[in-house]
XYZ file of C-alpha atoms in Angstrom:
83
model
C -0.216 0.330 0.267
C 1.708 3.753 -1.200
C 1.841 5.503 2.330
C 0.170 9.261 2.425
C 2.604 12.210 4.465
C 0.271 13.385 6.993
C 1.989 16.826 8.661
C 1.842 17.495 11.572
C 2.216 20.523 13.905
C 3.851 20.632 18.063
C 3.748 22.949 19.822
C 7.401 23.445 21.857
C 6.713 20.812 24.860
C 4.481 18.497 22.985
C 7.349 17.976 20.325
C 9.873 17.811 23.117
C 7.864 15.210 24.867
C 7.544 13.224 21.731
C 11.551 12.497 20.746
C 12.188 11.719 23.870
C 9.877 9.050 23.855
C 10.407 7.710 20.600
C 14.273 7.604 21.278
C 13.211 5.258 24.669
C 11.332 3.605 23.562
C 14.122 2.875 20.483
C 12.085 4.172 17.433
C 14.662 4.781 13.865
C 11.973 7.443 13.358
C 9.699 9.716 14.437
C 7.803 8.275 11.642
C 7.773 5.022 12.912
C 6.395 6.475 16.544
C 3.220 8.307 14.868
C 2.808 5.058 12.662
C 2.567 2.862 16.702
C 0.418 5.366 18.531
C -1.895 5.789 15.743
C -2.145 1.817 15.864
C -1.876 1.458 19.081
C -5.827 4.349 19.450
C -6.879 1.802 16.734
C -6.755 -1.210 19.195
C -8.581 0.809 21.436
C -11.439 1.709 19.400
C -11.826 -1.668 18.287
C -11.510 -2.604 21.966
C -13.762 -0.542 23.249
C -16.228 -0.625 20.442
C -15.714 -5.378 21.163
C -17.004 -4.174 24.653
C -19.581 -2.698 24.011
C -21.720 -5.303 22.120
C -20.986 -7.585 24.915
C -22.166 -5.655 27.945
C -24.760 -5.073 24.685
C -24.982 -8.813 23.550
C -24.866 -9.621 27.361
C -28.765 -7.863 28.324
C -30.278 -7.975 24.987
C -33.840 -9.562 25.059
C -33.999 -12.818 22.893
C -35.850 -12.576 20.177
C -35.488 -10.892 16.697
C -35.655 -6.999 18.117
C -38.457 -4.277 16.982
C -38.022 -1.827 14.860
C -37.684 1.155 17.458
C -35.203 -1.447 19.731
C -33.607 -0.979 16.475
C -33.466 2.661 16.268
C -32.583 2.596 20.428
C -29.921 0.125 19.766
C -28.433 2.381 16.518
C -27.927 5.694 18.847
C -26.338 4.204 21.204
C -23.640 3.000 18.799
C -23.783 6.802 17.836
C -23.693 8.142 21.089
C -20.832 5.918 22.020
C -18.754 6.569 19.237
C -18.952 10.477 19.328
C -16.693 9.891 22.994
């Protein structure tokens, strides 16, 4: 897959932290450091979604939901993703 370049601007304090943290974790470049942070955040998001689904399944009534229940389910999902 072709790489896409994204430029970010950081204030000096965050830039110093990122450089120090990247070096301490033995990343070869700032790009590797940022990719790792983004991957971790994506994994957190997946884990949050999975936990929400598992909780919903555990408390779900048996049988197919009604149209009203489906609208409520979609509303909860949308609220959860806005966080």
